[in-house]
PDB file of C-alpha atoms in Angstrom:
ATOM      1  CA  MET A   1      78.359  88.737  98.090  1.00 89.00           C
ATOM      2  CA  THR A   2      81.969  89.167  99.146  1.00 94.00           C
ATOM      3  CA  LYS A   3      84.322  90.780  96.655  1.00 96.00           C
ATOM      4  CA  LEU A   4      87.389  88.635  97.252  1.00 97.00           C
ATOM      5  CA  TYR A   5      90.868  89.346  95.949  1.00 97.00           C
ATOM      6  CA  LEU A   6      93.922  87.101  96.158  1.00 97.00           C
ATOM      7  CA  ALA A   7      97.386  88.619  96.737  1.00 97.00           C
ATOM      8  CA  ILE A   8     100.061  86.204  95.487  1.00 97.00           C
ATOM      9  CA  PRO A   9     103.730  87.277  95.714  1.00 96.00           C
ATOM     10  CA  CYS A  10     105.888  85.673  93.019  1.00 96.00           C
ATOM     11  CA  TYR A  11     109.633  85.412  92.584  1.00 94.00           C
ATOM     12  CA  ASN A  12     110.941  83.213  89.742  1.00 94.00           C
ATOM     13  CA  GLU A  13     107.762  81.111  89.713  1.00 94.00           C
ATOM     14  CA  GLU A  14     107.543  80.303  85.981  1.00 94.00           C
ATOM     15  CA  GLU A  15     107.562  76.554  86.685  1.00 92.00           C
ATOM     16  CA  VAL A  16     104.398  76.579  88.810  1.00 93.00           C
ATOM     17  CA  LEU A  17     102.557  79.722  87.760  1.00 95.00           C
ATOM     18  CA  ARG A  18     100.317  78.351  85.008  1.00 95.00           C
ATOM     19  CA  ASP A  19      99.402  75.256  86.975  1.00 95.00           C
ATOM     20  CA  SER A  20      98.600  77.359  90.050  1.00 95.00           C
ATOM     21  CA  ALA A  21      96.580  79.816  87.948  1.00 96.00           C
ATOM     22  CA  GLY A  22      94.470  76.971  86.553  1.00 96.00           C
ATOM     23  CA  LYS A  23      93.678  75.616  90.012  1.00 95.00           C
ATOM     24  CA  LEU A  24      92.836  79.064  91.362  1.00 96.00           C
ATOM     25  CA  LEU A  25      90.576  79.824  88.401  1.00 96.00           C
ATOM     26  CA  ASN A  26      88.672  76.567  88.927  1.00 96.00           C
ATOM     27  CA  LYS A  27      88.273  77.348  92.619  1.00 96.00           C
ATOM     28  CA  TYR A  28      87.099  80.895  91.924  1.00 96.00           C
ATOM     29  CA  SER A  29      84.636  79.719  89.265  1.00 96.00           C
ATOM     30  CA  THR A  30      83.142  77.229  91.720  1.00 96.00           C
ATOM     31  CA  MET A  31      82.818  79.811  94.489  1.00 96.00           C
ATOM     32  CA  MET A  32      81.238  82.297  92.091  1.00 96.00           C
ATOM     33  CA  SER A  33      78.725  79.751  90.794  1.00 95.00           C
ATOM     34  CA  GLU A  34      77.794  78.838  94.371  1.00 95.00           C
ATOM     35  CA  GLY A  35      77.259  82.513  95.235  1.00 93.00           C
ATOM     36  CA  LYS A  36      80.045  82.633  97.829  1.00 95.00           C
ATOM     37  CA  ILE A  37      82.005  85.460  96.174  1.00 96.00           C
ATOM     38  CA  SER A  38      81.055  88.113  93.652  1.00 95.00           C
ATOM     39  CA  ALA A  39      81.865  88.022  89.943  1.00 94.00           C
ATOM     40  CA  ASP A  40      84.105  91.075  90.480  1.00 95.00           C
ATOM     41  CA  SER A  41      86.568  89.030  92.548  1.00 96.00           C
ATOM     42  CA  ARG A  42      90.114  88.942  91.179  1.00 97.00           C
ATOM     43  CA  ILE A  43      93.372  86.944  91.400  1.00 97.00           C
ATOM     44  CA  VAL A  44      96.390  89.263  91.619  1.00 97.00           C
ATOM     45  CA  PHE A  45     100.018  88.174  91.157  1.00 98.00           C
ATOM     46  CA  ILE A  46     102.763  90.448  92.498  1.00 97.00           C
ATOM     47  CA  ASP A  47     106.029  89.973  90.590  1.00 97.00           C
ATOM     48  CA  ASP A  48     108.872  90.659  93.019  1.00 95.00           C
ATOM     49  CA  GLY A  49     111.495  91.490  90.400  1.00 94.00           C
ATOM     50  CA  SER A  50     111.689  87.972  88.957  1.00 95.00           C
ATOM     51  CA  LYS A  51     114.548  87.114  86.622  1.00 94.00           C
ATOM     52  CA  ASP A  52     112.666  84.459  84.641  1.00 93.00           C
ATOM     53  CA  ARG A  53     109.412  84.582  82.587  1.00 95.00           C
ATOM     54  CA  THR A  54     107.140  85.163  85.591  1.00 96.00           C
ATOM     55  CA  TRP A  55     105.917  88.601  84.447  1.00 97.00           C
ATOM     56  CA  GLU A  56     105.429  87.422  80.861  1.00 96.00           C
ATOM     57  CA  ILE A  57     103.234  84.574  82.098  1.00 97.00           C
ATOM     58  CA  ILE A  58     101.238  86.961  84.318  1.00 97.00           C
ATOM     59  CA  SER A  59     100.688  89.232  81.307  1.00 96.00           C
ATOM     60  CA  GLU A  60      99.563  86.269  79.193  1.00 96.00           C
ATOM     61  CA  LEU A  61      97.146  85.119  81.891  1.00 96.00           C
ATOM     62  CA  HIS A  62      95.685  88.624  82.128  1.00 96.00           C
ATOM     63  CA  THR A  63      95.178  88.743  78.351  1.00 94.00           C
ATOM     64  CA  GLU A  64      93.464  85.342  78.400  1.00 95.00           C
ATOM     65  CA  ASN A  65      91.195  86.127  81.349  1.00 95.00           C
ATOM     66  CA  PRO A  66      90.795  89.508  83.134  1.00 93.00           C
ATOM     67  CA  VAL A  67      90.153  87.713  86.429  1.00 96.00           C
ATOM     68  CA  PHE A  68      93.948  87.485  86.541  1.00 97.00           C
ATOM     69  CA  GLN A  69      95.702  90.745  87.332  1.00 97.00           C
ATOM     70  CA  GLY A  70      99.307  91.689  87.993  1.00 96.00           C
ATOM     71  CA  ILE A  71     101.555  94.112  89.838  1.00 96.00           C
ATOM     72  CA  LYS A  72     105.212  94.348  88.856  1.00 96.00           C
ATOM     73  CA  LEU A  73     107.724  95.796  91.315  1.00 96.00           C
ATOM     74  CA  SER A  74     110.623  97.843  89.962  1.00 94.00           C
ATOM     75  CA  ARG A  75     113.108  95.429  91.554  1.00 93.00           C
ATOM     76  CA  ASN A  76     113.310  92.563  94.008  1.00 93.00           C
ATOM     77  CA  ARG A  77     112.242  93.763  97.456  1.00 89.00           C
ATOM     78  CA  GLY A  78     111.727  90.439  99.230  1.00 88.00           C
ATOM     79  CA  HIS A  79     108.635  88.361  99.970  1.00 91.00           C
ATOM     80  CA  GLN A  80     107.357  90.521 102.833  1.00 91.00           C
ATOM     81  CA  ASN A  81     107.524  93.798 100.915  1.00 92.00           C
ATOM     82  CA  ALA A  82     105.997  92.218  97.794  1.00 94.00           C
ATOM     83  CA  LEU A  83     103.094  90.899  99.852  1.00 95.00           C
ATOM     84  CA  LEU A  84     102.717  94.258 101.597  1.00 95.00           C
ATOM     85  CA  CYS A  85     102.546  95.939  98.184  1.00 95.00           C
ATOM     86  CA  GLY A  86      99.720  93.614  97.156  1.00 95.00           C
ATOM     87  CA  LEU A  87      97.764  94.170 100.361  1.00 96.00           C
ATOM     88  CA  MET A  88      98.098  97.954 100.279  1.00 95.00           C
ATOM     89  CA  THR A  89      97.259  98.169  96.556  1.00 95.00           C
ATOM     90  CA  LEU A  90      94.146  96.007  96.913  1.00 96.00           C
ATOM     91  CA  LYS A  91      92.780  97.339 100.212  1.00 94.00           C
ATOM     92  CA  ASP A  92      90.462  99.832  98.487  1.00 92.00           C
ATOM     93  CA  LYS A  93      89.338  97.429  95.763  1.00 94.00           C
ATOM     94  CA  ALA A  94      88.160  94.388  97.708  1.00 95.00           C
ATOM     95  CA  ASP A  95      85.941  93.533 100.652  1.00 96.00           C
ATOM     96  CA  ALA A  96      88.583  91.019 101.756  1.00 97.00           C
ATOM     97  CA  VAL A  97      92.014  89.884 100.569  1.00 97.00           C
ATOM     98  CA  ILE A  98      93.548  86.437 100.987  1.00 97.00           C
ATOM     99  CA  SER A  99      97.343  86.197 100.783  1.00 97.00           C
ATOM    100  CA  ILE A 100      98.833  82.913  99.593  1.00 96.00           C
ATOM    101  CA  ASP A 101     102.129  81.780  98.045  1.00 94.00           C
ATOM    102  CA  ALA A 102     102.315  80.988  94.336  1.00 93.00           C
ATOM    103  CA  ASP A 103     103.213  77.313  94.834  1.00 91.00           C
ATOM    104  CA  LEU A 104      99.784  76.659  96.446  1.00 92.00           C
ATOM    105  CA  GLN A 105     101.194  74.456  99.183  1.00 90.00           C
ATOM    106  CA  ASP A 106      98.556  76.108 101.351  1.00 92.00           C
ATOM    107  CA  ASP A 107      95.113  74.561 100.828  1.00 93.00           C
ATOM    108  CA  ILE A 108      92.916  76.671  98.524  1.00 95.00           C
ATOM    109  CA  ASN A 109      89.881  74.629  99.606  1.00 94.00           C
ATOM    110  CA  THR A 110      89.926  76.565 102.877  1.00 95.00           C
ATOM    111  CA  PHE A 111      88.896  79.726 100.990  1.00 97.00           C
ATOM    112  CA  ASP A 112      85.224  78.835 101.577  1.00 96.00           C
ATOM    113  CA  GLU A 113      85.712  78.566 105.346  1.00 96.00           C
ATOM    114  CA  MET A 114      87.748  81.769 105.455  1.00 97.00           C
ATOM    115  CA  VAL A 115      85.049  83.704 103.605  1.00 97.00           C
ATOM    116  CA  ALA A 116      82.352  82.197 105.861  1.00 96.00           C
ATOM    117  CA  LYS A 117      84.232  83.325 108.978  1.00 97.00           C
ATOM    118  CA  TYR A 118      84.712  86.792 107.435  1.00 97.00           C
ATOM    119  CA  GLU A 119      80.972  87.047 106.775  1.00 96.00           C
ATOM    120  CA  ASP A 120      80.424  85.942 110.374  1.00 96.00           C
ATOM    121  CA  GLY A 121      82.287  89.038 111.570  1.00 95.00           C
ATOM    122  CA  CYS A 122      85.986  88.124 111.591  1.00 96.00           C
ATOM    123  CA  ASP A 123      88.369  90.747 110.230  1.00 97.00           C
ATOM    124  CA  VAL A 124      91.367  88.402 110.148  1.00 97.00           C
ATOM    125  CA  VAL A 125      91.310  84.657 109.481  1.00 97.00           C
ATOM    126  CA  TYR A 126      94.613  82.806 109.877  1.00 96.00           C
ATOM    127  CA  GLY A 127      95.488  79.659 107.959  1.00 95.00           C
ATOM    128  CA  VAL A 128      97.203  77.321 110.440  1.00 92.00           C
ATOM    129  CA  ARG A 129      98.883  74.017 109.617  1.00 88.00           C
ATOM    130  CA  SER A 130      97.251  71.138 111.489  1.00 82.00           C
ATOM    131  CA  LYS A 131     100.322  68.876 111.326  1.00 74.00           C
ATOM    132  CA  ARG A 132     103.779  68.536 109.798  1.00 63.00           C
ATOM    133  CA  GLU A 133     103.947  64.829 109.017  1.00 61.00           C
ATOM    134  CA  THR A 134     105.192  65.465 105.466  1.00 60.00           C
ATOM    135  CA  ASP A 135     108.216  67.419 106.768  1.00 62.00           C
ATOM    136  CA  THR A 136     111.551  65.863 107.590  1.00 63.00           C
ATOM    137  CA  PHE A 137     112.528  65.750 111.252  1.00 65.00           C
ATOM    138  CA  PHE A 138     115.014  68.589 110.712  1.00 66.00           C
ATOM    139  CA  LYS A 139     112.464  70.754 108.901  1.00 65.00           C
ATOM    140  CA  ARG A 140     109.787  70.105 111.529  1.00 68.00           C
ATOM    141  CA  PHE A 141     112.211  70.742 114.412  1.00 69.00           C
ATOM    142  CA  THR A 142     113.555  74.013 112.964  1.00 68.00           C
ATOM    143  CA  ALA A 143     110.119  75.285 111.855  1.00 66.00           C
ATOM    144  CA  GLU A 144     108.428  74.682 115.199  1.00 69.00           C
ATOM    145  CA  GLY A 145     111.490  76.038 116.989  1.00 72.00           C
ATOM    146  CA  PHE A 146     111.188  79.147 114.808  1.00 68.00           C
ATOM    147  CA  TYR A 147     107.725  79.956 116.202  1.00 71.00           C
ATOM    148  CA  LYS A 148     108.649  79.111 119.797  1.00 74.00           C
ATOM    149  CA  ILE A 149     111.765  81.282 119.734  1.00 72.00           C
ATOM    150  CA  LEU A 150     109.844  84.200 118.218  1.00 70.00           C
ATOM    151  CA  ASN A 151     107.177  84.056 120.923  1.00 72.00           C
ATOM    152  CA  HIS A 152     109.764  83.607 123.684  1.00 72.00           C
ATOM    153  CA  MET A 153     111.694  86.625 122.437  1.00 68.00           C
ATOM    154  CA  GLY A 154     108.603  88.837 122.449  1.00 67.00           C
ATOM    155  CA  ALA A 155     107.548  88.674 118.768  1.00 66.00           C
ATOM    156  CA  LYS A 156     104.061  87.238 119.274  1.00 73.00           C
ATOM    157  CA  VAL A 157     102.980  85.117 116.304  1.00 78.00           C
ATOM    158  CA  ILE A 158     100.307  82.504 115.601  1.00 84.00           C
ATOM    159  CA  PHE A 159     101.888  79.043 115.967  1.00 82.00           C
ATOM    160  CA  ASN A 160     102.306  77.214 112.630  1.00 82.00           C
ATOM    161  CA  HIS A 161     100.918  80.184 110.698  1.00 86.00           C
ATOM    162  CA  ALA A 162     102.962  81.714 107.890  1.00 83.00           C
ATOM    163  CA  ASP A 163     101.451  84.299 105.530  1.00 90.00           C
ATOM    164  CA  PHE A 164      98.287  82.452 104.472  1.00 95.00           C
ATOM    165  CA  ARG A 165      95.465  84.601 105.834  1.00 96.00           C
ATOM    166  CA  LEU A 166      92.328  86.582 105.012  1.00 97.00           C
ATOM    167  CA  MET A 167      92.159  90.251 105.947  1.00 97.00           C
ATOM    168  CA  SER A 168      89.074  92.428 105.642  1.00 97.00           C
ATOM    169  CA  LYS A 169      89.066  95.950 104.188  1.00 96.00           C
ATOM    170  CA  ARG A 170      88.746  97.255 107.748  1.00 96.00           C
ATOM    171  CA  ALA A 171      91.789  95.282 108.888  1.00 97.00           C
ATOM    172  CA  LEU A 172      93.830  96.364 105.864  1.00 97.00           C
ATOM    173  CA  ASN A 173      92.996 100.028 106.418  1.00 96.00           C
ATOM    174  CA  ALA A 174      94.061  99.677 110.044  1.00 95.00           C
ATOM    175  CA  PHE A 175      97.247  97.895 108.985  1.00 94.00           C
ATOM    176  CA  SER A 176      98.088 100.723 106.581  1.00 94.00           C
ATOM    177  CA  LEU A 177      98.743 102.891 109.661  1.00 92.00           C
ATOM    178  CA  TYR A 178     101.873 100.820 110.374  1.00 90.00           C
ATOM    179  CA  LYS A 179     104.601 102.760 108.567  1.00 87.00           C
ATOM    180  CA  GLU A 180     107.816 101.006 109.623  1.00 84.00           C
ATOM    181  CA  THR A 181     110.388  99.986 107.030  1.00 80.00           C
ATOM    182  CA  ASN A 182     111.477  96.768 108.746  1.00 79.00           C
ATOM    183  CA  ILE A 183     108.386  94.591 108.443  1.00 83.00           C
ATOM    184  CA  PHE A 184     107.464  91.116 109.661  1.00 83.00           C
ATOM    185  CA  LEU A 185     103.853  90.595 108.640  1.00 89.00           C
ATOM    186  CA  ARG A 186     103.052  87.464 110.612  1.00 86.00           C
ATOM    187  CA  GLY A 187     104.050  89.300 113.788  1.00 84.00           C
ATOM    188  CA  MET A 188     102.479  92.643 112.876  1.00 88.00           C
ATOM    189  CA  VAL A 189      99.005  91.497 111.766  1.00 92.00           C
ATOM    190  CA  PRO A 190      98.031  90.159 115.233  1.00 91.00           C
ATOM    191  CA  MET A 191      98.764  93.655 116.607  1.00 88.00           C
ATOM    192  CA  ILE A 192      95.679  95.001 114.821  1.00 92.00           C
ATOM    193  CA  GLY A 193      93.488  93.439 117.483  1.00 90.00           C
ATOM    194  CA  PHE A 194      90.202  93.026 115.590  1.00 94.00           C
ATOM    195  CA  LYS A 195      88.119  89.867 115.829  1.00 95.00           C
ATOM    196  CA  SER A 196      90.039  86.928 114.385  1.00 96.00           C
ATOM    197  CA  ASP A 197      89.805  83.169 113.976  1.00 96.00           C
ATOM    198  CA  ILE A 198      91.765  80.316 112.428  1.00 95.00           C
ATOM    199  CA  VAL A 199      91.193  77.590 109.855  1.00 95.00           C
ATOM    200  CA  THR A 200      93.372  74.483 109.900  1.00 94.00           C
ATOM    201  CA  TYR A 201      94.664  72.614 106.876  1.00 91.00           C
ATOM    202  CA  GLU A 202      97.314  70.150 105.753  1.00 87.00           C
ATOM    203  CA  ARG A 203     100.129  71.660 103.702  1.00 80.00           C
ATOM    204  CA  SER A 204     100.918  69.826 100.465  1.00 74.00           C
ATOM    205  CA  GLU A 205     104.240  69.265  98.731  1.00 68.00           C
ATOM    206  CA  ARG A 206     105.599  71.843  96.301  1.00 57.00           C
ATOM    207  CA  LEU A 207     104.891  70.730  92.725  1.00 57.00           C
ATOM    208  CA  ALA A 208     107.959  72.272  91.083  1.00 56.00           C
ATOM    209  CA  GLY A 209     110.722  74.793  91.595  1.00 53.00           C
ATOM    210  CA  GLU A 210     112.613  75.503  94.806  1.00 59.00           C
ATOM    211  CA  SER A 211     111.442  76.734  98.189  1.00 57.00           C
ATOM    212  CA  LYS A 212     111.965  80.462  98.603  1.00 56.00           C
ATOM    213  CA  TYR A 213     112.592  79.981 102.351  1.00 59.00           C
ATOM    214  CA  PRO A 214     115.564  77.652 102.930  1.00 62.00           C
ATOM    215  CA  LEU A 215     117.130  77.453 106.403  1.00 63.00           C
ATOM    216  CA  LYS A 216     119.340  80.509 105.828  1.00 70.00           C
ATOM    217  CA  LYS A 217     116.357  82.710 104.928  1.00 68.00           C
ATOM    218  CA  MET A 218     114.266  81.275 107.762  1.00 67.00           C
ATOM    219  CA  LEU A 219     116.966  82.267 110.252  1.00 70.00           C
ATOM    220  CA  ALA A 220     117.195  85.725 108.692  1.00 72.00           C
ATOM    221  CA  LEU A 221     113.391  86.067 108.865  1.00 68.00           C
ATOM    222  CA  ALA A 222     113.382  85.006 112.519  1.00 68.00           C
ATOM    223  CA  TRP A 223     116.054  87.587 113.375  1.00 71.00           C
ATOM    224  CA  GLU A 224     114.144  90.242 111.421  1.00 71.00           C
ATOM    225  CA  GLY A 225     110.979  89.390 113.321  1.00 68.00           C
ATOM    226  CA  ILE A 226     112.658  89.484 116.721  1.00 70.00           C
ATOM    227  CA  THR A 227     114.526  92.755 116.187  1.00 70.00           C
ATOM    228  CA  SER A 228     111.597  94.451 114.426  1.00 70.00           C
ATOM    229  CA  LEU A 229     108.979  93.618 117.041  1.00 68.00           C
ATOM    230  CA  SER A 230     110.776  93.151 120.338  1.00 70.00           C
ATOM    231  CA  ILE A 231     113.454  94.724 122.558  1.00 68.00           C
ATOM    232  CA  GLN A 232     113.874  91.440 124.422  1.00 73.00           C
ATOM    233  CA  PRO A 233     117.470  90.847 123.178  1.00 75.00           C
ATOM    234  CA  ILE A 234     118.587  94.179 124.671  1.00 73.00           C
ATOM    235  CA  ARG A 235     116.879  93.299 127.943  1.00 72.00           C
ATOM    236  CA  MET A 236     118.631  89.926 127.916  1.00 76.00           C
ATOM    237  CA  ILE A 237     121.969  91.734 127.562  1.00 74.00           C
ATOM    238  CA  THR A 238     121.028  93.859 130.599  1.00 71.00           C
ATOM    239  CA  TRP A 239     120.195  90.730 132.612  1.00 74.00           C
ATOM    240  CA  LEU A 240     123.374  88.992 131.482  1.00 74.00           C
ATOM    241  CA  GLY A 241     125.422  92.061 132.323  1.00 72.00           C
ATOM    242  CA  GLY A 242     123.875  92.123 135.787  1.00 72.00           C
ATOM    243  CA  ILE A 243     124.688  88.447 136.314  1.00 75.00           C
ATOM    244  CA  VAL A 244     128.293  88.894 135.159  1.00 72.00           C
ATOM    245  CA  PHE A 245     128.635  91.975 137.390  1.00 68.00           C
ATOM    246  CA  GLY A 246     127.317  90.004 140.355  1.00 73.00           C
ATOM    247  CA  ILE A 247     129.780  87.190 139.706  1.00 72.00           C
ATOM    248  CA  SER A 248     132.620  89.705 139.414  1.00 68.00           C
ATOM    249  CA  LEU A 249     131.745  91.149 142.838  1.00 67.00           C
ATOM    250  CA  ILE A 250     131.861  87.660 144.325  1.00 73.00           C
ATOM    251  CA  MET A 251     135.224  87.012 142.686  1.00 68.00           C
ATOM    252  CA  ILE A 252     136.606  90.328 144.013  1.00 65.00           C
ATOM    253  CA  ILE A 253     135.554  89.384 147.535  1.00 72.00           C
ATOM    254  CA  TYR A 254     137.034  85.899 147.099  1.00 68.00           C
ATOM    255  CA  SER A 255     140.307  87.379 145.796  1.00 66.00           C
ATOM    256  CA  LEU A 256     140.607  89.790 148.749  1.00 65.00           C
ATOM    257  CA  VAL A 257     139.870  87.035 151.263  1.00 71.00           C
ATOM    258  CA  SER A 258     142.422  84.789 149.573  1.00 67.00           C
ATOM    259  CA  PHE A 259     145.035  87.558 149.632  1.00 63.00           C
ATOM    260  CA  PHE A 260     144.635  88.374 153.314  1.00 68.00           C
ATOM    261  CA  CYS A 261     144.481  84.719 154.317  1.00 74.00           C
ATOM    262  CA  GLY A 262     147.553  83.802 152.332  1.00 64.00           C
ATOM    263  CA  TRP A 263     145.700  81.478 149.916  1.00 63.00           C
ATOM    264  CA  THR A 264     147.012  83.195 146.820  1.00 59.00           C
ATOM    265  CA  VAL A 265     147.631  80.801 143.961  1.00 61.00           C
ATOM    266  CA  SER A 266     148.883  81.436 140.466  1.00 62.00           C
ATOM    267  CA  GLY A 267     145.717  82.238 138.479  1.00 64.00           C
ATOM    268  CA  TRP A 268     146.960  82.840 134.976  1.00 50.00           C
ATOM    269  CA  SER A 269     144.437  80.430 133.355  1.00 53.00           C
ATOM    270  CA  SER A 270     141.389  81.764 135.180  1.00 64.00           C
ATOM    271  CA  LEU A 271     142.486  85.346 134.472  1.00 70.00           C
ATOM    272  CA  LEU A 272     142.888  84.645 130.759  1.00 56.00           C
ATOM    273  CA  CYS A 273     139.501  82.894 130.543  1.00 60.00           C
ATOM    274  CA  SER A 274     137.850  85.798 132.337  1.00 71.00           C
ATOM    275  CA  ILE A 275     139.325  88.323 129.923  1.00 70.00           C
ATOM    276  CA  TRP A 276     138.148  86.347 126.894  1.00 63.00           C
ATOM    277  CA  ALA A 277     134.676  85.811 128.401  1.00 69.00           C
ATOM    278  CA  ILE A 278     134.187  89.504 129.201  1.00 77.00           C
ATOM    279  CA  GLY A 279     135.556  90.528 125.799  1.00 70.00           C
ATOM    280  CA  GLY A 280     133.195  88.163 123.973  1.00 66.00           C
ATOM    281  CA  LEU A 281     130.238  89.373 126.025  1.00 75.00           C
ATOM    282  CA  GLN A 282     131.061  92.983 125.204  1.00 79.00           C
ATOM    283  CA  LEU A 283     131.323  92.273 121.471  1.00 70.00           C
ATOM    284  CA  LEU A 284     128.011  90.381 121.549  1.00 74.00           C
ATOM    285  CA  ALA A 285     126.323  93.255 123.371  1.00 79.00           C
ATOM    286  CA  ILE A 286     127.708  95.821 120.939  1.00 80.00           C
ATOM    287  CA  GLY A 287     126.576  93.682 117.997  1.00 74.00           C
ATOM    288  CA  VAL A 288     122.977  93.350 119.204  1.00 78.00           C
ATOM    289  CA  ILE A 289     122.728  97.017 120.103  1.00 82.00           C
ATOM    290  CA  GLY A 290     124.252  97.869 116.727  1.00 77.00           C
ATOM    291  CA  GLU A 291     121.541  95.832 115.003  1.00 76.00           C
ATOM    292  CA  TYR A 292     118.874  97.993 116.613  1.00 80.00           C
ATOM    293  CA  ILE A 293     120.761 101.198 115.810  1.00 81.00           C
ATOM    294  CA  GLY A 294     120.974 100.019 112.181  1.00 74.00           C
ATOM    295  CA  LYS A 295     117.213  99.546 112.091  1.00 75.00           C
ATOM    296  CA  ILE A 296     116.694 103.004 113.570  1.00 80.00           C
ATOM    297  CA  TYR A 297     118.985 104.353 110.843  1.00 71.00           C
ATOM    298  CA  MET A 298     116.908 102.662 108.123  1.00 70.00           C
ATOM    299  CA  GLU A 299     113.620 103.834 109.659  1.00 74.00           C
ATOM    300  CA  THR A 300     114.737 107.475 109.807  1.00 77.00           C
ATOM    301  CA  LYS A 301     115.502 107.487 106.070  1.00 70.00           C
ATOM    302  CA  ARG A 302     111.801 106.801 105.329  1.00 76.00           C
ATOM    303  CA  ARG A 303     112.667 105.079 102.054  1.00 73.00           C
ATOM    304  CA  PRO A 304     109.754 103.541 100.102  1.00 81.00           C
ATOM    305  CA  ARG A 305     109.144  99.911 101.008  1.00 81.00           C
ATOM    306  CA  PHE A 306     108.355  99.108  97.382  1.00 84.00           C
ATOM    307  CA  ILE A 307     108.002 100.851  94.022  1.00 87.00           C
ATOM    308  CA  VAL A 308     105.435  99.645  91.482  1.00 90.00           C
ATOM    309  CA  ASP A 309     106.647  99.475  87.886  1.00 91.00           C
ATOM    310  CA  LYS A 310     103.536  98.169  86.068  1.00 90.00           C
ATOM    311  CA  VAL A 311      99.956  97.244  86.907  1.00 90.00           C
ATOM    312  CA  LEU A 312      97.581  94.969  85.008  1.00 90.00           C
ATOM    313  CA  ASP A 313      94.019  95.457  86.235  1.00 86.00           C
ATOM    314  CA  ASP A 314      90.474  96.059  84.972  1.00 78.00           C
ATOM    315  CA  ASN A 315      91.671  99.241  83.238  1.00 75.00           C
ATOM    316  CA  GLU A 316      94.304  97.275  81.258  1.00 60.00           C
ATOM    317  CA  GLN A 317      92.235  95.041  79.010  1.00 49.00           C
TER     318      GLN A 317
END
């Protein structure tokens, strides 16, 4: 039977943690009784430097039932690094690891199908939303635009897939070879290239607490994904520069023809607009290039992506 671990990043999740733990325990108990996963399977919460009682609740859950385990980071490192910590810590303990958010908006009833596809030979199984009818128009428009922009800019991702996925031990070991500091998991996992499949589900409403990905963070995540996985923005600057240079050549020819033909007209407005346009383009180009140089700077430092403070596992009864 499959030894299945769950990796659940948590940041200030005290409002939903116990409710989510109860639902996960019921689901695990059912899968164990049906012989779908082994009795050694575990549910692991990764506390990403929470400021509330999240770690205390994780410790209490572990004391009540050893199926619950915990990893506490030394400080807040962000959702992606917390999830990476869980995946890398569990890769040698489990046959497969499913990552899911603590609010359980992703459907835990798809665990059975994910495990079945893993046993059928898939190393990665993506959880993909089937529809977004529960979202507002603005949320649906921005979310779907998020995936389209990422793919258009060269960061290839699975449409309507976030970080709800199953990864086999083989896939996790392969993923451990990716050493970059600037990470965007939903764009990096497809790079592994092993056999994969999807399961579709309907995302439910959050029971309590606040979303950890408001619009501001979604935009920041999109920019992180684009600049971490693609050089398309720099290429776009090259294309734009070529277009502007071509237009400038045409304008030079037009100006010379106008001068020799006596068509000269006062061009203060057009000159001023041209100066501002070129200046803005140069600042934009410098800014984008600077973003990449900044990432190179961070990569060369080789700082740890996370530091583990405490671990609650089978050796911490």
